Coordinates of C-alpha atoms and ligand atoms in Angstrom, one line a residue:
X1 CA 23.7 -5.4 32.9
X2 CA 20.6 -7.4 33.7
X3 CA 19.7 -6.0 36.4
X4 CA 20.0 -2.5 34.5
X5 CA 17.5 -3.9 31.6
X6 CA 14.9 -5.1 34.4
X7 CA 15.2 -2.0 35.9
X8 CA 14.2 -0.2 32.9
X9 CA 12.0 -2.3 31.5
X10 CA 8.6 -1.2 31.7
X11 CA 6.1 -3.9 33.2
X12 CA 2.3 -3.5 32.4
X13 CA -0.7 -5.0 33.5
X14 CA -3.5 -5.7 30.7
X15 CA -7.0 -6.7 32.2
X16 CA -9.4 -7.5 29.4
X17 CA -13.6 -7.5 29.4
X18 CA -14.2 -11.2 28.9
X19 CA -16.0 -10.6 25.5
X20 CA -13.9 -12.0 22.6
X21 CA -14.7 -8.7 20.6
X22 CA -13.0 -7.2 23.5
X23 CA -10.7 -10.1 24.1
X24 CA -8.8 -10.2 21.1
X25 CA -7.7 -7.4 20.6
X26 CA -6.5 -6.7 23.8
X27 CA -5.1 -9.7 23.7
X28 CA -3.0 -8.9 20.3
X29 CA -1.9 -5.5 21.7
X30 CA -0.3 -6.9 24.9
X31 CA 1.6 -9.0 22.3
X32 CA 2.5 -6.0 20.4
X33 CA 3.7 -4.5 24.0
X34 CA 6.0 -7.4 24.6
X35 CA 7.5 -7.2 20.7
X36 CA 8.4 -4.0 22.3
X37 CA 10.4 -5.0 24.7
X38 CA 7.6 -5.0 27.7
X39 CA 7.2 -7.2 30.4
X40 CA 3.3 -8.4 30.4
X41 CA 1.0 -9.8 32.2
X42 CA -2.7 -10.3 30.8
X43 CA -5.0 -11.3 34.0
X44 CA -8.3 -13.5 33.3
X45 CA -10.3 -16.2 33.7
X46 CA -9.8 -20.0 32.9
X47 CA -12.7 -20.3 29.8
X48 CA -10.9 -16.7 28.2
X49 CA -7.5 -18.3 29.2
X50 CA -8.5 -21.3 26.9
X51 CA -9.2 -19.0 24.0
X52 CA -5.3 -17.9 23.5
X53 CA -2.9 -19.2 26.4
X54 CA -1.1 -21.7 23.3
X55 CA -0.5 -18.4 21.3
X56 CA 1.2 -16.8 24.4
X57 CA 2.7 -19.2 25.4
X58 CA 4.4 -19.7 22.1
X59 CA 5.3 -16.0 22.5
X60 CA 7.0 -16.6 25.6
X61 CA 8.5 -19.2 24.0
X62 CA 10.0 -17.3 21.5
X63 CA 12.1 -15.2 24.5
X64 CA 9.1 -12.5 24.8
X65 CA 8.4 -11.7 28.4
X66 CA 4.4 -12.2 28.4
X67 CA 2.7 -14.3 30.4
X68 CA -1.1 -14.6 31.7
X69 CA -2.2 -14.8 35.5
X70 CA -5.6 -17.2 36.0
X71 CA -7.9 -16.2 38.2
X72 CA -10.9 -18.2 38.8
X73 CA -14.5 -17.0 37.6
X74 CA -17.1 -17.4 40.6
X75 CA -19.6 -19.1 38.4
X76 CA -21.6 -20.8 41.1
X77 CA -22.1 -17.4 42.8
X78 CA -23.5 -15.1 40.4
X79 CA -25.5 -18.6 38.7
X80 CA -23.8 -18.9 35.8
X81 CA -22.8 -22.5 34.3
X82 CA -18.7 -23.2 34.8
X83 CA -17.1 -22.4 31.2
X84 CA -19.4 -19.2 30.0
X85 CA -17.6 -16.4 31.8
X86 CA -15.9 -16.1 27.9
X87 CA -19.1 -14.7 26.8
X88 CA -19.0 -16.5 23.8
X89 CA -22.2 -18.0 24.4
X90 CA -24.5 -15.3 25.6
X91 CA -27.7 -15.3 24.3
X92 CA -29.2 -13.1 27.0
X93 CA -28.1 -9.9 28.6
X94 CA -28.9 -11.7 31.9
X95 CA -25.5 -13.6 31.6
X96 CA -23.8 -10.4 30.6
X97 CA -25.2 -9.0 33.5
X98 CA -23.5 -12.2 35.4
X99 CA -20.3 -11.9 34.2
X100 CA -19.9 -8.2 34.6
X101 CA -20.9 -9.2 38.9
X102 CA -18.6 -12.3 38.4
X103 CA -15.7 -9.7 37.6
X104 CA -17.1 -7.2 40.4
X105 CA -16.6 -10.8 43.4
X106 CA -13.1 -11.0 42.3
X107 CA -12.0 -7.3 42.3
X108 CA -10.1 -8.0 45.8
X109 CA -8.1 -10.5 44.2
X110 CA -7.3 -9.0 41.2
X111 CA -5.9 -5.8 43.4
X112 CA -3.9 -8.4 45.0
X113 CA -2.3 -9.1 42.0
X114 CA -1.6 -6.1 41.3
X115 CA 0.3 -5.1 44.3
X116 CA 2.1 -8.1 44.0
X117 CA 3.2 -7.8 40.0
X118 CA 4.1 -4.2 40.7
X119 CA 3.2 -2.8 37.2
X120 CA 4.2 0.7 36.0
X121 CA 0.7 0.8 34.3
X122 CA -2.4 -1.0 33.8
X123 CA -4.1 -1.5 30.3
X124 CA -7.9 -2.0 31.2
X125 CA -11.3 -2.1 29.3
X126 CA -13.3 0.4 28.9
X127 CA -16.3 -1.5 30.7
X128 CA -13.9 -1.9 33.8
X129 CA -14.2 1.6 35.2
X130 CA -13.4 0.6 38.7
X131 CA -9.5 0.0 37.7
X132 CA -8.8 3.9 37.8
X133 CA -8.7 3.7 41.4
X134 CA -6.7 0.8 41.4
X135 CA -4.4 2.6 39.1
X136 CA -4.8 5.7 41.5
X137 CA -3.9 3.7 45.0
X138 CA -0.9 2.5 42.8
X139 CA 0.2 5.9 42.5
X140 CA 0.7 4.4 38.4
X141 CA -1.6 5.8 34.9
X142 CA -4.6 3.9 34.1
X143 CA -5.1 3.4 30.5
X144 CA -8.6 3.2 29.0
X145 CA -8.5 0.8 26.7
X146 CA -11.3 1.1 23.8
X147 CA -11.4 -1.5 20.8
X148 CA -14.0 1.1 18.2
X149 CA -13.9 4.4 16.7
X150 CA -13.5 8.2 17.9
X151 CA -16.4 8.9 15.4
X152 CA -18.6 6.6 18.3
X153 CA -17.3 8.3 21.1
X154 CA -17.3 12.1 19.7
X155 CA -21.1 11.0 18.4
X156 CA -21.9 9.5 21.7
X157 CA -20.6 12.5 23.3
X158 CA -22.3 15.1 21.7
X159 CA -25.7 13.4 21.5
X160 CA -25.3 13.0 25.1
X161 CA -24.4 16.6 25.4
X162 CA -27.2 18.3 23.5
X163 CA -30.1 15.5 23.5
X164 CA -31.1 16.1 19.5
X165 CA -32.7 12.9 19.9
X166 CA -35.9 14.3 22.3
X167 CA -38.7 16.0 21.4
X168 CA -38.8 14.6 17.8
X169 CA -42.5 13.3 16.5
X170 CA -41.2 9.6 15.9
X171 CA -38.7 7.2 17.2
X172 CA -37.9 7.2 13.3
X173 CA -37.5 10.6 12.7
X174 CA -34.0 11.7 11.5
X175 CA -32.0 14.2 13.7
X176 CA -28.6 15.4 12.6
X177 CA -25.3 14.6 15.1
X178 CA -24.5 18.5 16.1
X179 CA -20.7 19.4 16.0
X180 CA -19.1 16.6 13.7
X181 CA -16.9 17.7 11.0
X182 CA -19.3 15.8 8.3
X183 CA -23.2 15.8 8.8
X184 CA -24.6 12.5 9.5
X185 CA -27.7 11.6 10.1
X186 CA -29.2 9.1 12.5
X187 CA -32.8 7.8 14.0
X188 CA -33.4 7.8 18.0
X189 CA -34.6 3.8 17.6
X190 CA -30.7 3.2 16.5
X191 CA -29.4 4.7 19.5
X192 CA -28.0 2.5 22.4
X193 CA -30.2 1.7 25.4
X194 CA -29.3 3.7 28.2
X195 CA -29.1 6.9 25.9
X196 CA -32.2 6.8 23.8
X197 CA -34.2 5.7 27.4
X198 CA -33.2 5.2 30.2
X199 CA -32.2 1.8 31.7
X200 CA -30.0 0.0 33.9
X201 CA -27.1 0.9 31.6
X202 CA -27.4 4.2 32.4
X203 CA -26.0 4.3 35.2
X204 CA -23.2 2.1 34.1
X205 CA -22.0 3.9 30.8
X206 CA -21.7 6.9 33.8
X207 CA -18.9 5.4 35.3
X208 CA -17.4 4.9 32.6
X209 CA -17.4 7.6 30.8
X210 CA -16.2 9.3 34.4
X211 CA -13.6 6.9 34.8
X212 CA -12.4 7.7 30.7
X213 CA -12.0 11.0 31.7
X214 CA -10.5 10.4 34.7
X215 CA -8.0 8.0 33.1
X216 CA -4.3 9.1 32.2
X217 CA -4.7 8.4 28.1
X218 CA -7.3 6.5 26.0
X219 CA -5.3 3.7 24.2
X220 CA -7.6 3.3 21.0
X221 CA -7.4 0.1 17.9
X222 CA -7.7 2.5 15.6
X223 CA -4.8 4.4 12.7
X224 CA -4.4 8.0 12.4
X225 CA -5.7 7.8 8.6
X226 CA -8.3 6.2 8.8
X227 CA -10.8 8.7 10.9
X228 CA -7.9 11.4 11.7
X229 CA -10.7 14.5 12.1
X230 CA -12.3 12.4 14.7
X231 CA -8.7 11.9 16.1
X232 CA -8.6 15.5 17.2
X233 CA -11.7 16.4 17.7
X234 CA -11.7 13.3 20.5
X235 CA -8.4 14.8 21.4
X236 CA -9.9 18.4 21.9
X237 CA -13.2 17.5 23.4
X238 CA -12.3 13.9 25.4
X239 CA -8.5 13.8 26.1
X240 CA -5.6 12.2 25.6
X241 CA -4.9 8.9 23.4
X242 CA -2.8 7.1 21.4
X243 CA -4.3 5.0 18.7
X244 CA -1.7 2.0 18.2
X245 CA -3.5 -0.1 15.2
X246 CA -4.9 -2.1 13.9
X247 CA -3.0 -4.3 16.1
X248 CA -4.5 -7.0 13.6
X249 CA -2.7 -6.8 11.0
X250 CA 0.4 -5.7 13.0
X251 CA 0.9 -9.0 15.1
X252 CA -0.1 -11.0 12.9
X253 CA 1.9 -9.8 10.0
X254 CA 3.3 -13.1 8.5
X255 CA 2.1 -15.4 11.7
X256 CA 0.3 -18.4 11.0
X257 CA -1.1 -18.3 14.2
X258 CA -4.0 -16.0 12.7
X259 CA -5.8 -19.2 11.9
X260 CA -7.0 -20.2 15.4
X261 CA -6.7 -16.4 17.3
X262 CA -9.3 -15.9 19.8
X263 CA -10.2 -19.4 19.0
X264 CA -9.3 -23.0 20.8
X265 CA -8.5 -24.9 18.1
X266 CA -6.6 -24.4 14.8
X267 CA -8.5 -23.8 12.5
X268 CA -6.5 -24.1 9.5
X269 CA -7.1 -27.5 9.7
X270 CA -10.8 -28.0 8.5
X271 CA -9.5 -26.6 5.2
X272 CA -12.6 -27.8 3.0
X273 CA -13.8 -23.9 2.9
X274 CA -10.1 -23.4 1.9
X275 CA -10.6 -25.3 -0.9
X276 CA -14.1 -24.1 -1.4
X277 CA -12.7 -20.6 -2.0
X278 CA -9.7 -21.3 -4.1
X279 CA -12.2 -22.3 -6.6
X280 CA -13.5 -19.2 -6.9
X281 CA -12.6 -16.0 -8.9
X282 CA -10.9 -13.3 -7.7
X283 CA -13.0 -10.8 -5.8
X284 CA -16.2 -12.7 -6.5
X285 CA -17.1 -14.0 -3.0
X286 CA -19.0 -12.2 0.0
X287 CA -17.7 -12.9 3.6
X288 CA -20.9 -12.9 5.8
X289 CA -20.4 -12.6 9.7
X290 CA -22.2 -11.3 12.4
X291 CA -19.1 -11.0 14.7
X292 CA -18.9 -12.9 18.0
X293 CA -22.1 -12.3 20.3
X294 CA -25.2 -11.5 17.7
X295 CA -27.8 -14.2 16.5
X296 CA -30.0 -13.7 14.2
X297 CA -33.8 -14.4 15.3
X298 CA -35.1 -17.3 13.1
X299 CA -36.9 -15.2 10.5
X300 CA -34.5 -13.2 9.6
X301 CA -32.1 -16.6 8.9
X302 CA -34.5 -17.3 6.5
X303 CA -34.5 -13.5 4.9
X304 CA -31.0 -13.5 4.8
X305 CA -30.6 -17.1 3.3
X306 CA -32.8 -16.1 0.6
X307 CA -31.3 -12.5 0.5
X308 CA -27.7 -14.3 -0.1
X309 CA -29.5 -16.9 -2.6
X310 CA -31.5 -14.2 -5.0
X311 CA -28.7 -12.0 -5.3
X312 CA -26.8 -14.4 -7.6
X313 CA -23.4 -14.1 -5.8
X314 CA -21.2 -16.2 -4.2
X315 CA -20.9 -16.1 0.1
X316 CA -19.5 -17.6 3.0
X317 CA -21.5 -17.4 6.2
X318 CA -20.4 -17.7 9.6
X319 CA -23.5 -19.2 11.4
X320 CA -23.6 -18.8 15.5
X321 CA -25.3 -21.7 16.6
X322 CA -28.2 -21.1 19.3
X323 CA -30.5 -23.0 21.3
X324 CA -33.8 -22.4 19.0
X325 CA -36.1 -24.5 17.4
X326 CA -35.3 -27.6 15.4
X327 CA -36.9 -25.6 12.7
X328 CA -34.0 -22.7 12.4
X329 CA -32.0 -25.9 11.8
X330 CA -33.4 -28.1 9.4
X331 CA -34.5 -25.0 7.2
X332 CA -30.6 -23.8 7.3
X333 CA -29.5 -27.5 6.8
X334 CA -31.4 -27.8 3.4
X335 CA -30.4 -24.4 2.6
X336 CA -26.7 -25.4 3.3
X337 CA -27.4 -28.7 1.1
X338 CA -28.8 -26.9 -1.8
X339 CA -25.9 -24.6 -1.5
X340 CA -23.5 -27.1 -2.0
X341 CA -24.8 -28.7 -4.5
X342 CA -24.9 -25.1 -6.7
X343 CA -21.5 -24.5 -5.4
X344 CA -22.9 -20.5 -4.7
X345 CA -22.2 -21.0 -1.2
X346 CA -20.4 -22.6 2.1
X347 CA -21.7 -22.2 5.5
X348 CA -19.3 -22.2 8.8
X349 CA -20.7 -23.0 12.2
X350 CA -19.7 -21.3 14.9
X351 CA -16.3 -19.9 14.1
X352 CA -14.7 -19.1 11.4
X353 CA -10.9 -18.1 11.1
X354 CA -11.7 -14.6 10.0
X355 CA -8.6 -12.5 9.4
X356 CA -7.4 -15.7 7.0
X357 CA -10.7 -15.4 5.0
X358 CA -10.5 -11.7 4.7
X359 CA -7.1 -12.1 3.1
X360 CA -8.0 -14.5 0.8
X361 CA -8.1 -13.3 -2.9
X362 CA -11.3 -14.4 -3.7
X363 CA -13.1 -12.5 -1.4
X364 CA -14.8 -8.9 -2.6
X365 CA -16.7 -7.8 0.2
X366 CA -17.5 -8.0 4.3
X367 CA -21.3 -8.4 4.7
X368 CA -20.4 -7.2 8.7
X369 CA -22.5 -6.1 12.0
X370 CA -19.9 -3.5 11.9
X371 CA -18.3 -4.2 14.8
X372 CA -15.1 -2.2 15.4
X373 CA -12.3 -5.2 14.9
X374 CA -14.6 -6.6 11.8
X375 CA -14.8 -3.1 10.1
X376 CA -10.7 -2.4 11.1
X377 CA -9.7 -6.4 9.9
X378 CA -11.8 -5.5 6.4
X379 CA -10.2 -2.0 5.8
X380 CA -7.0 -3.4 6.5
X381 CA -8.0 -6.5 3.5
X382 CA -9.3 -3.4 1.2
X383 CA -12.9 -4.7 1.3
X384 CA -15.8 -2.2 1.0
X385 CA -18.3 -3.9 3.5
X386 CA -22.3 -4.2 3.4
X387 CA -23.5 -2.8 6.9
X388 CA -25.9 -4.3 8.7
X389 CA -25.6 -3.0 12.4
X390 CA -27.0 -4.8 15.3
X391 CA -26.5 -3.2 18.4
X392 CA -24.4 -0.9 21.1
X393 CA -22.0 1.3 19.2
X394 CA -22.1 -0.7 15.7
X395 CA -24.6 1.9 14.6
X396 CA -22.6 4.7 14.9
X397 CA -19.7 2.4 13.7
X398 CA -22.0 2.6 10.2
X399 CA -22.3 5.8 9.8
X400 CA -18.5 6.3 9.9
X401 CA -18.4 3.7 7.2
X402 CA -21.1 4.6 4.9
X403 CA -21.5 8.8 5.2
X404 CA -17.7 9.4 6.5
X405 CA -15.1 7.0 4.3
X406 CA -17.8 5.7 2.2
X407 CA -16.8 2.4 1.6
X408 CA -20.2 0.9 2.7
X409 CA -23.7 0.1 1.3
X410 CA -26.2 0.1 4.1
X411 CA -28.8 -2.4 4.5
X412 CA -31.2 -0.6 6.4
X413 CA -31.4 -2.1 9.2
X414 CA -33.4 0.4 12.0
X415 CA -33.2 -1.1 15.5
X416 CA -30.5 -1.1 18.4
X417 CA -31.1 -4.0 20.1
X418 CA -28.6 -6.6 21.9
X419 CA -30.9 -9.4 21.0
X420 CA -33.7 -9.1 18.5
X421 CA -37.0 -11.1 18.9
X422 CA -39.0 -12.9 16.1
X423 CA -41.6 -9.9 16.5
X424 CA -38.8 -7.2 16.0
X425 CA -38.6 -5.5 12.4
X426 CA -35.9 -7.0 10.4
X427 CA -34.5 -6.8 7.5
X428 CA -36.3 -8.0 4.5
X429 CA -35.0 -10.3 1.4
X430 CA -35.1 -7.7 -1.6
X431 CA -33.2 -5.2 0.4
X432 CA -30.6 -7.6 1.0
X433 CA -30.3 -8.4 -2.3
X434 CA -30.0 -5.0 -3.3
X435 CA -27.2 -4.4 -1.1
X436 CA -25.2 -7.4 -2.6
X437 CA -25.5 -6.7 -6.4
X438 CA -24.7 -3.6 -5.3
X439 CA -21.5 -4.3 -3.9
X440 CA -20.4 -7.2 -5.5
X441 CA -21.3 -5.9 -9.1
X442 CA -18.1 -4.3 -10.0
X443 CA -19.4 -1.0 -11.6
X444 CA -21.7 0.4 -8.8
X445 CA -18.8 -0.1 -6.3
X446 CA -15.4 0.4 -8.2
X447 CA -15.1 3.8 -6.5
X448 CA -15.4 2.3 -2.9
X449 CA -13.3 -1.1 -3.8
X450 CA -11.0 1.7 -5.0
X451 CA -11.1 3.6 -1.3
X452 CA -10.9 0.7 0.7
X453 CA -7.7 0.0 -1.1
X454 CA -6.6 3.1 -0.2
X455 CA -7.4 2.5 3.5
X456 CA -6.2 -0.4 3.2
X457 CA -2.5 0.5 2.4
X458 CA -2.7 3.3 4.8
X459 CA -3.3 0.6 7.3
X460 CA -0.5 -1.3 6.3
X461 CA 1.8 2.0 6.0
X462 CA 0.8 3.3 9.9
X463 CA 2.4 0.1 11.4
X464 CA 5.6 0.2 9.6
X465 CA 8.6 2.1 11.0
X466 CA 8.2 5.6 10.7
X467 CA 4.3 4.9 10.6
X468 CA 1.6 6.9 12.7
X469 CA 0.6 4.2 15.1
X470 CA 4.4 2.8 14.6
X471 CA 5.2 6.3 16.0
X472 CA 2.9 6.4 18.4
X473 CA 3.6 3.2 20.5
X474 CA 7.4 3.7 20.7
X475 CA 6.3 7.3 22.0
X476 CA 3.9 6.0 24.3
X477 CA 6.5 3.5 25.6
X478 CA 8.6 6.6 26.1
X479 CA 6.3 8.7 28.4
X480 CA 5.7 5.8 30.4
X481 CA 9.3 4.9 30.5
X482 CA 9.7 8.7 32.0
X483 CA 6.8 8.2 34.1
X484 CA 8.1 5.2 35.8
X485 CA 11.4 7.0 36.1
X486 CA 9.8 10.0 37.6
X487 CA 8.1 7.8 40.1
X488 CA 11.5 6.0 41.3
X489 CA 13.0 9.5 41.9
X490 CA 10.2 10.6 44.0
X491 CA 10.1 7.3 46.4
X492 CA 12.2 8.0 49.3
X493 CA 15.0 5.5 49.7
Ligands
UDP1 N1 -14.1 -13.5 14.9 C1 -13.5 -14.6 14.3 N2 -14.3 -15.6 13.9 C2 -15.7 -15.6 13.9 C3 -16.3 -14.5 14.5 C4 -15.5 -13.5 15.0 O1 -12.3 -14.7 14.2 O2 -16.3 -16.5 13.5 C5 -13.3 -12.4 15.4 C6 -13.2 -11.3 14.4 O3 -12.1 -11.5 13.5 C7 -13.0 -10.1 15.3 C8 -13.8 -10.5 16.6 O4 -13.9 -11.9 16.6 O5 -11.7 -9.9 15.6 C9 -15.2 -9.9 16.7 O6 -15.1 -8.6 17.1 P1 -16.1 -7.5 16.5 O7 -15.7 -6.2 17.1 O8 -16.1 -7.5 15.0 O9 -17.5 -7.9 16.9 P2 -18.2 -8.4 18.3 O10 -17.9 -9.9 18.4 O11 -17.5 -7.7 19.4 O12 -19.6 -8.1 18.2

């Protein structure tokens, strides 16, 4: 009957970090949830609501129970402009720091919500450590929910654990990552703040890594093939988790809706760089993106203009606009001219529809900031990436790529920092250029283009029936099935 189904049917709560790196792919796995036969609800604010409420509600539409509760952001309290809570704008860590208070003022009506949707579980981000004692007074498991690698976390980990960062003569001096199954090799000026020194993310990254552990299960964007050594060691040294991706390529499988994901507007239908690249040989273009959040400071637009221009190749760039000088702009507008005019390259403000590009046959390589979803969205295409790693856990996120499943050429870039100033060390020209003949010169990169194939059907393998994450989400499904039937037995009438 109905009212059996209802019964059974599991009803989770998903509460993303309103950053659309961390956004979207919550965002795709509550949809993945509700394929399954899940009731969900994803809680936020009206600038993320924006971002994806047509592709849910086209969901719903479709019979899937998902829907999204709006709360609204405080902006006038914590100073913040109405419309940025979506962090899609933040050029400072002042408005992260904004947002992350914002979320804090509306805690007490967000645990209203809670009590009143009665979930069996709630899906939270990782930078919402607070929701394990929601979780906890609704006697129900938390689930951390964590959009990057294991390697990070196990690297994180252990560098927290035995400090071989301190003591060393430089901030440039190598030190080697103790206990990982492959030795890798970092610098203490490309660790995080709030590990290398101490700052007010210290205490922060605390609470969460308490509440991780206090959590029921990790849920991780991530495939069992892909970085299965970290997998376990994670599993032996963290806890428990389920990795259920990359949810990417698994909702989106055959849904033209990729096109304007985590975006307002569809994309699909500026199609001049559609037309741009179906001009182009296969494999001969390089995808250059710097994910969501990073800008580049004005000098290093320039290097990386002329970088892209002296290598000889072919490249689309996503360009973030920001608030600088009329200079950054009328030095990339001439560049974008004369780029058009040799037809070697096609610029994108803004936002670009990034899992369609990816897939495109013309494309032969991800110039990427290695964030997590960029690095999962180009194994699952089978591109070998350049990696050029900004800040947070990207660093360790290049490691993985370049030393681990060596499908990357680094470009050498040396400094964690959220946003880089004109004074920072960049990244010069020639070394740019290096990295792109590299790559995109078939001979010096067959072997990785050949690995990231690999990857890339083993990606594509893990979501199908009888896959590892496949296996993994109806088994996780399962336990929280039992859970919630557990739970009814032990409520007294
Ligand atoms: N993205 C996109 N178009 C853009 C920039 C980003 O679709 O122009 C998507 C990209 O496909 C990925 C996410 O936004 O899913 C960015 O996440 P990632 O972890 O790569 O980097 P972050 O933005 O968190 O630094």
């Amino acid at each position: 009957s109905v009212e059996a189904e209802t019964q059974h049917q599991l009803n989770v709560i998903f509460l993303p970090y309103p950053a659309p790196g961390h956004m979207i792919p919550m965002v795709d796995t509550a949809r993945l949830f509700a394929k399954h036969g899940v009731s969900v609800t994803i809680i936020t604010t009206p600038a993320n609501a924006l971002n994806f409420q047509k592709t849910i509600d086209s969901d719903f539409n479709c019979g899937y129970h998902i829907r999204t509760r709006v709360l609204p952001f405080p902006a006038a309290q914590v100073g913040l402009p109405d419309g940025l809570e979506n962090l899609k704008d933040a050029t400072n860590l002042e408005i992260f720091e904004k947002v992350r208070l914002g979320i804090l003022m509306i805690k007490d009506e967000i645990e209203l919500l809670f009590q009143e949707l009665q979930p069996d579980s709630l899906v939270t981000d990782m930078l919402l450590p607070w929701t394990v004692e929601s979780a906890a007074k609704l006697g129900i498991p938390r689930l951390y929910y964590y959009s990057s690698s294991y390697f990070s976390t196990c690297a994180k980990y252990s560098i927290r654990k035995y400090q071989p960062h301190k003591g060393l003569v430089s901030d440039t001096h190598r030190f080697t990552i103790p206990g990982l199954p492959h030795n890798v090799e970092m610098t203490p000026l490309q660790l995080e703040d709030g590990l290398r020194i101490e700052s007010s993310f210290t205490e922060f990254f605390d609470a969460v890594h308490e509440s991780e552990s206090r959590s029921y299960a990790a849920l991780y964007n991530n495939f069992h093939e892909l970085e299965g050594d970290y997998e376990q060691l994670y599993k032996s040294t963290v806890g428990k988790s389920w990795s259920v991706g990359p949810v990417s390529a698994w909702v989106y499988n055959d849904d033209e809706r990729k096109t304007n994901r985590g975006h307002k507007e569809d994309l699909a239908q500026e199609s001049e760089w559609l037309d741009w690249l179906n001009s182009k040989q296969n494999e001969s273009v390089l995808y250059v993106s710097f994910g969501s959040l990073s800008r580049l400071p004005h000098s290093q637009l320039v290097e990386l203009a002329h970088g892209l221009e002296h290598s000889g190749h072919s490249f689309i760039w996503v360009i973030r606009k920001n608030n600088e000088s009329e200079n950054v702009h009328s030095f990339l507008g001439e560049f974008e001219e004369k780029m058009k005019e040799s037809k070697k390259g096609y610029i994108i403000w803004n936002w670009a529809p990034q899992l369609l590009i990816l897939d495109h046959p013309a494309i032969g390589g991800f110039l990427t900031h290695c964030g997590w979803n960029s690095i999962l969205e180009s194994v699952s295409a089978g591109l070998p990436m350049i990696t050029w790693p900004i800040f947070g856990e990207q660093f360790y996120n290049e490691k993985l790529v370049v030393d681990v499943l060596k499908i990357g050429v680094p470009v050498g870039a040396k400094e964690n920092k959220l946003v880089a100033t004109e004074e920072d060390a960049g990244v010069g020209r020639e070394e740019i250029a290096k990295a792109v003949v590299h790559l995109m010169g078939k001979e010096e990169s067959r072997d990785m283009r050949r690995r990231a194939r690999k990857l890339s059907d083993a990606a594509k393998k893990s979501i199908e029936e009888g896959g590892s994450s496949y296996h993994n989400l109806i088994q996780l499904l399962d336990e929280l099935k039992s859970l919630k039937i557990t739970r009814a037995l032990d409520t007294p009438l």
